[in-house]
Tab-separated table of C-alpha atoms in Angstrom:
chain	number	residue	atom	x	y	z
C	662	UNK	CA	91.055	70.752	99.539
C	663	UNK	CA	92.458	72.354	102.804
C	664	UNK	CA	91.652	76.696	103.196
C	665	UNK	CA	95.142	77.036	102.828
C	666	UNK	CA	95.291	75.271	99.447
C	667	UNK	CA	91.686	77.030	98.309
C	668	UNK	CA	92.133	80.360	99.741
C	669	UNK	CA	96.365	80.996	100.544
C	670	UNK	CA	98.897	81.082	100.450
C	671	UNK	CA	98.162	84.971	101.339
C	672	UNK	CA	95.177	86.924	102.541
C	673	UNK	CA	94.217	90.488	102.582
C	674	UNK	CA	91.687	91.832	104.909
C	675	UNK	CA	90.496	95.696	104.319
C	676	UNK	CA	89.778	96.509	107.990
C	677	UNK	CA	91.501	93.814	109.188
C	678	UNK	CA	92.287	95.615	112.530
C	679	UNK	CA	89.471	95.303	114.888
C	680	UNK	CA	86.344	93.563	115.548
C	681	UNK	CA	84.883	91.306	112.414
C	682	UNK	CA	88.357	92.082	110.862
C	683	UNK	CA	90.307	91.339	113.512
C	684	UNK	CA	88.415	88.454	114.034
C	685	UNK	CA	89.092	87.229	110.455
C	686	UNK	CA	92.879	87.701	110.917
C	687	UNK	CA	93.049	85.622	114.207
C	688	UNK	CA	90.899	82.153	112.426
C	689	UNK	CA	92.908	82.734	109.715
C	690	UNK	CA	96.261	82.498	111.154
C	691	UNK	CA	95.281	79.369	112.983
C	692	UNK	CA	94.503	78.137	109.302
C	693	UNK	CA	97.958	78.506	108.466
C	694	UNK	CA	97.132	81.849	106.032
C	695	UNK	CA	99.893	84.663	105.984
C	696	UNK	CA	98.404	87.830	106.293
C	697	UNK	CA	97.733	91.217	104.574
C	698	UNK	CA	96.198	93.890	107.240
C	699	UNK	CA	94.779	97.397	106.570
C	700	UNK	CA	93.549	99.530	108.456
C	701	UNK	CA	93.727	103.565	109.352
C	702	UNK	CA	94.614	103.210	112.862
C	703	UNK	CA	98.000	102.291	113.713
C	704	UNK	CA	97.667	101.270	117.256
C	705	UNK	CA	94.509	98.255	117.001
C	706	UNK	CA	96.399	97.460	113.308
C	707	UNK	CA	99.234	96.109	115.429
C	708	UNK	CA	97.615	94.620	118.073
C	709	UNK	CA	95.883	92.288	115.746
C	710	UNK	CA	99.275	91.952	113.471
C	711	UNK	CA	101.385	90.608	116.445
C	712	UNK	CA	98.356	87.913	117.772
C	713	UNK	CA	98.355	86.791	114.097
C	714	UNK	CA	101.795	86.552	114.319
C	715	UNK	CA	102.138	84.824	117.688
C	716	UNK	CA	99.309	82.013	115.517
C	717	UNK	CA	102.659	81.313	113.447
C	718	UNK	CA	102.099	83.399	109.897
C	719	UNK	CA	103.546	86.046	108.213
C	720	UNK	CA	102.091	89.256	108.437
C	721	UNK	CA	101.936	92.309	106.854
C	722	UNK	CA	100.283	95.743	107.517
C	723	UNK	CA	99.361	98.542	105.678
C	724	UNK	CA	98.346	101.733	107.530
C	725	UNK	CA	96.038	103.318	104.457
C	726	UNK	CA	93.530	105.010	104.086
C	727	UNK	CA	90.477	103.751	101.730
C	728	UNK	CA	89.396	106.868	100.547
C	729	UNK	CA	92.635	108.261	99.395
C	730	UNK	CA	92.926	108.195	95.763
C	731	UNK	CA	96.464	106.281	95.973
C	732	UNK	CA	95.527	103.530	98.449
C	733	UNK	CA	95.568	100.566	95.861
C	734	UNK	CA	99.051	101.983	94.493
C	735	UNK	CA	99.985	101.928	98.491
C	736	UNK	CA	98.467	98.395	99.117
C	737	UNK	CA	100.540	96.925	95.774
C	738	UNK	CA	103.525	97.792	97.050
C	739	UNK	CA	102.846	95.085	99.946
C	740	UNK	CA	101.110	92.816	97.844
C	741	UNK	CA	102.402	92.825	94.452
C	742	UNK	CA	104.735	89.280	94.037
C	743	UNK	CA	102.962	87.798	96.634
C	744	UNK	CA	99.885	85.132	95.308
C	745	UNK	CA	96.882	86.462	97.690
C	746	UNK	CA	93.998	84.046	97.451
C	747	UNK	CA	91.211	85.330	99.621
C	748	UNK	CA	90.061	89.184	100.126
C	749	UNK	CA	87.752	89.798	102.472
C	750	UNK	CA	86.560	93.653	102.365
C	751	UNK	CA	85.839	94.408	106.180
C	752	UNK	CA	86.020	98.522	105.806
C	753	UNK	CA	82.249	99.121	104.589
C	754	UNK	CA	81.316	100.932	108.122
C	755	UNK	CA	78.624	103.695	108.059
C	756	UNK	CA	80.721	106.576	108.150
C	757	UNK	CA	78.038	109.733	108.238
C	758	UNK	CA	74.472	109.290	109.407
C	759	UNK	CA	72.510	112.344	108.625
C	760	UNK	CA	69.413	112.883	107.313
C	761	UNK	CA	70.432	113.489	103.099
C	762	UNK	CA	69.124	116.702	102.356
C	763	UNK	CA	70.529	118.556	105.188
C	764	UNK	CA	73.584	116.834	105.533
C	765	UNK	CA	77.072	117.234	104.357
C	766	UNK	CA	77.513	115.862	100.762
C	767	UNK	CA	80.735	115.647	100.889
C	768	UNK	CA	80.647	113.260	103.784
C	769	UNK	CA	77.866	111.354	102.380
C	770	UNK	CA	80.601	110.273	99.325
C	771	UNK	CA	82.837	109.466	101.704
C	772	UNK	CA	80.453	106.805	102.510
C	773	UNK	CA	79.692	105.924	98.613
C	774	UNK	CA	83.727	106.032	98.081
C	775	UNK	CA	84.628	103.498	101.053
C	776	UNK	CA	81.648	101.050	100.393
C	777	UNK	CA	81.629	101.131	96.367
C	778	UNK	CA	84.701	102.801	94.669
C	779	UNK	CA	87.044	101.205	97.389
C	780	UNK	CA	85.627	97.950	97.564
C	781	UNK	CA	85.517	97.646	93.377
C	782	UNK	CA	89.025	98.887	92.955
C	783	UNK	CA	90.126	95.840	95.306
C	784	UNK	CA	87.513	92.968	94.207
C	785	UNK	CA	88.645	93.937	90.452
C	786	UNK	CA	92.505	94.112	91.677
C	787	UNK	CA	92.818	90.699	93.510
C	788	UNK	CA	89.657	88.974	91.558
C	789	UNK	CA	91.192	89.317	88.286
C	790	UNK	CA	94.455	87.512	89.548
C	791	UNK	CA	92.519	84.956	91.584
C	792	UNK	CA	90.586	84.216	88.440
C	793	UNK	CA	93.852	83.548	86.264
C	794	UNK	CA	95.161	81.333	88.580
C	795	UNK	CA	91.672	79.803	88.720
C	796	UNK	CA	91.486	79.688	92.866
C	797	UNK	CA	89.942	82.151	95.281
C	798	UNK	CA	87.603	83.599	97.062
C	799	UNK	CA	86.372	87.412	97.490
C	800	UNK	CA	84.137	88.032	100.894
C	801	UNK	CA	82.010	91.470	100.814
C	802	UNK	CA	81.090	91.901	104.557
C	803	UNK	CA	77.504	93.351	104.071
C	804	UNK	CA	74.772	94.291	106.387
C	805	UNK	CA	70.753	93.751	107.431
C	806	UNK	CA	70.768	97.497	106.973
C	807	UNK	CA	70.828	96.656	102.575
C	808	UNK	CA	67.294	95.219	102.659
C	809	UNK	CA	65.525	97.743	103.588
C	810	UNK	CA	66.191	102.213	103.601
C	811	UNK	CA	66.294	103.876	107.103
C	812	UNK	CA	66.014	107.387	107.763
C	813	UNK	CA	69.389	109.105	108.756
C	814	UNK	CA	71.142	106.529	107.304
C	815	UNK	CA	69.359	106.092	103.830
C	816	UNK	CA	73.021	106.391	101.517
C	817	UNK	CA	74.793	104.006	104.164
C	818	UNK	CA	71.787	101.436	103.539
C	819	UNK	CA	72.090	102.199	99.627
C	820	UNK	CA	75.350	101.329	99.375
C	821	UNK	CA	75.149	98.094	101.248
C	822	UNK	CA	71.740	96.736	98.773
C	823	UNK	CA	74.400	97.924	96.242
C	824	UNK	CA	77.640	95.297	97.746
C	825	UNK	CA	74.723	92.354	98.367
C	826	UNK	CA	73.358	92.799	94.518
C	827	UNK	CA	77.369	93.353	93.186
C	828	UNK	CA	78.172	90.158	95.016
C	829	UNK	CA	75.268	87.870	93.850
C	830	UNK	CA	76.800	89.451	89.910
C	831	UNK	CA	80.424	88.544	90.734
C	832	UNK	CA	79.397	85.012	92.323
C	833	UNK	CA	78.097	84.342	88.305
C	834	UNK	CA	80.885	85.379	87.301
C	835	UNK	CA	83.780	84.218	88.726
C	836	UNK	CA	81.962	80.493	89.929
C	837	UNK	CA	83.398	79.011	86.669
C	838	UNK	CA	86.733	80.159	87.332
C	839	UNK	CA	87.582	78.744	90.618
C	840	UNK	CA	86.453	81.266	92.340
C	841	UNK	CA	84.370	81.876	95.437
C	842	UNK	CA	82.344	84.848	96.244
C	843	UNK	CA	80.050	85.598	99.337
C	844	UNK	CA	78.401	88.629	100.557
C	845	UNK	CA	77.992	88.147	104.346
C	846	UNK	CA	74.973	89.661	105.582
C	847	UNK	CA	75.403	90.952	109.444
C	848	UNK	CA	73.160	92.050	112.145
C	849	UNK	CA	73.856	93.830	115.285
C	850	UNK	CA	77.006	92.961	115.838
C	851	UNK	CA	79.369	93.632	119.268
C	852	UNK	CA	82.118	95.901	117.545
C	853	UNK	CA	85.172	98.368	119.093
C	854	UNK	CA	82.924	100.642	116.221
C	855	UNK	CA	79.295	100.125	117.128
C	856	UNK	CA	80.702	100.255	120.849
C	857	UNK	CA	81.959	103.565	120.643
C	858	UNK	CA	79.153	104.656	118.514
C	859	UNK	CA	77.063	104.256	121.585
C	860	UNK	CA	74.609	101.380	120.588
C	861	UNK	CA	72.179	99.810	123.029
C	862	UNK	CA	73.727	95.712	122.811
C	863	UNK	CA	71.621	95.300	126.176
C	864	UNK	CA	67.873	96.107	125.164
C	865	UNK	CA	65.654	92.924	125.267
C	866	UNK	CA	65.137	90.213	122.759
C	867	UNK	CA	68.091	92.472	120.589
C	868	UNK	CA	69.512	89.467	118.809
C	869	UNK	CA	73.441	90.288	118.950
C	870	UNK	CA	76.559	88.546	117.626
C	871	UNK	CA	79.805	88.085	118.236
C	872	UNK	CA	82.765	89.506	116.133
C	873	UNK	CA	84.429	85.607	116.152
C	874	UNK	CA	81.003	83.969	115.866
C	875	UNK	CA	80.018	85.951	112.260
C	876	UNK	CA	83.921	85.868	111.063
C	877	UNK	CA	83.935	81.709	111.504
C	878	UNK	CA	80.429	81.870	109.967
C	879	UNK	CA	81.725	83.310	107.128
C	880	UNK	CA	84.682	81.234	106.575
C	881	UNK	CA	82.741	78.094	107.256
C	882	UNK	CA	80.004	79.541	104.408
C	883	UNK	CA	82.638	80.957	101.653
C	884	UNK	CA	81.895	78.431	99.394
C	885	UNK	CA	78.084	78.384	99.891
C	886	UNK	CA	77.595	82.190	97.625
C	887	UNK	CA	76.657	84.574	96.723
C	888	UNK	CA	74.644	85.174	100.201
C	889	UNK	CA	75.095	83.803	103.789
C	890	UNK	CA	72.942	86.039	106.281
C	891	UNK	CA	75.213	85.668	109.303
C	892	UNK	CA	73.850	85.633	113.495
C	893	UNK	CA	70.169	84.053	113.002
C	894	UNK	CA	69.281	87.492	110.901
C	895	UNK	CA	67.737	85.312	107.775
C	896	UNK	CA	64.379	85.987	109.586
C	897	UNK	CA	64.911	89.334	109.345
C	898	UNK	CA	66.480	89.456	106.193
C	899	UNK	CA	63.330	87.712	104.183
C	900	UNK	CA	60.798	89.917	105.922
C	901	UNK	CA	62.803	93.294	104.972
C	902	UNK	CA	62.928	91.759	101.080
C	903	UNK	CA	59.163	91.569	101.241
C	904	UNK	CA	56.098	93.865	101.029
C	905	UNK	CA	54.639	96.758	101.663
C	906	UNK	CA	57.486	98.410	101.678
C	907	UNK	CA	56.123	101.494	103.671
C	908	UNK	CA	54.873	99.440	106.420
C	909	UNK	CA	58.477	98.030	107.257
C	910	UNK	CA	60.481	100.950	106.608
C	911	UNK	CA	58.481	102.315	109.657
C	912	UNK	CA	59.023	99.511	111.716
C	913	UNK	CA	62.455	99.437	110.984
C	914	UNK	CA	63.248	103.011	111.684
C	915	UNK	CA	61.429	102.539	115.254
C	916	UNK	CA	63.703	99.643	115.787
C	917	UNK	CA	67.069	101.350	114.836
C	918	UNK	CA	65.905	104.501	116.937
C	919	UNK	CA	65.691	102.932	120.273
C	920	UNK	CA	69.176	100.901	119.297
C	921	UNK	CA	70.783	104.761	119.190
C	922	UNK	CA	71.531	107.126	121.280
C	923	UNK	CA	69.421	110.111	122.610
C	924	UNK	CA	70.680	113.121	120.917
């Protein structure tokens, strides 16, 4: 069975407008898959809409915000009628890095919201038609940062162990119904996002990937759930899953410090 017959004739990719997302949109267009983009930013959101385009699909964009309270009303309007058979949920970035206690609540469920409420309300949207059709696939992007807490950024790693354990649930779930479902795991990855967050890409032995590299990794691996640890991270991956946990939270947050910049 081709991608298009598994996964199409429609697909809707929640931060679909740059980097990973954008990514996503382009392989997916040379697959023959029309396209559902959203995004916040208008200008990158139709960028990547008229390359898809140019690939030969039909796209569609919706300019939404995640966190609003009516952005699933907003992205039915687009999608309702049309038979969407992959969602990949792209929008998970770290929003707020602070430590907790001193830090700005409110922002810190802005980060729950987008990675958990957000990412439910579509998997449970677009799963439960996927699964009555009995064809799909649902594709959490994830990150290294869910194995393993880091200071200043301790909600933004809880939410992501949250999305990896969700996913491995769902995969159960939904594998008897024609379904696919993968969590994929990135690293330090070479985003418009982590770029203007300032991160070091250039300090020695940093293992970095590529927006297209981890987006065709995860197409290639959709069927391979509920986990596919994306960029030669698996390494990583198993040693933040072990023990003691102390020791490597330490190591960790040394690691992530010198990737940051100097306040």
């Amino acid at each position: 069975m081709s991608m298009n017959e598994k996964y199409g004739p429609w697909a809707v990719i929640a931060g679909g407008s740059e980097g990973v997302g954008a990514a996503f949109a382009h392989q997916l267009a040379e697959a023959g898959i029309n396209l559902v983009l959203i995004a916040r930013k208008p200008e990158p959101l139709a960028e990547t809409a008229a390359a898809a385009r140019a690939r030969g699909v039909e796209v569609l964009t919706a300019q939404v915000d995640l966190l609003d309270p009516v952005a699933l009303p907003a992205i039915r309007e687009v999608t309702d009628g049309r038979e969407v058979g992959l969602l990949i949920f792209n929008a998970g970035a770290n929003s707020y890095g602070h430590e907790f206690v001193t830090g700005d609540l409110s922002r810190v469920r802005g980060v729950i919201d987008l990675n958990i409420t957000a990412q439910l309300a579509l998997a449970h949207h677009f799963g439960a038609l996927m699964a009555a059709r009995g064809r799909g696939g649902i594709l959490l992007v994830g990150s290294l940062a869910g194995y393993l807490g880091q200071a200043e950024i301790s909600v933004y790693s809880a939410v992501k162990a949250f999305s990896r354990v969700f996913a491995e649930g769902l995969w159960l779930e939904m594998r008897d119904r024609g379904v696919d479902v993968l969590e994929l795991v990135l690293g330090v990855t070479r985003t418009p996002a982590m770029e203007r967050a300032g991160l070091a890409f250039d300090l020695p032995g940093l293992n970095v990937a590529e927006p297209e590299d981890v987006a065709r990794e995860g197409l290639a691996h959709l069927a391979d759930g509920p986990v596919w640890v994306a960029g030669g991270n698996l390494a990583a991956a198993e040693k933040r899953s072990g023990f003691p946990r102390a020791e490597l939270a330490l190591a960790a947050h040394e690691a992530t410090r010198k990737l940051l910049p100097t306040r």
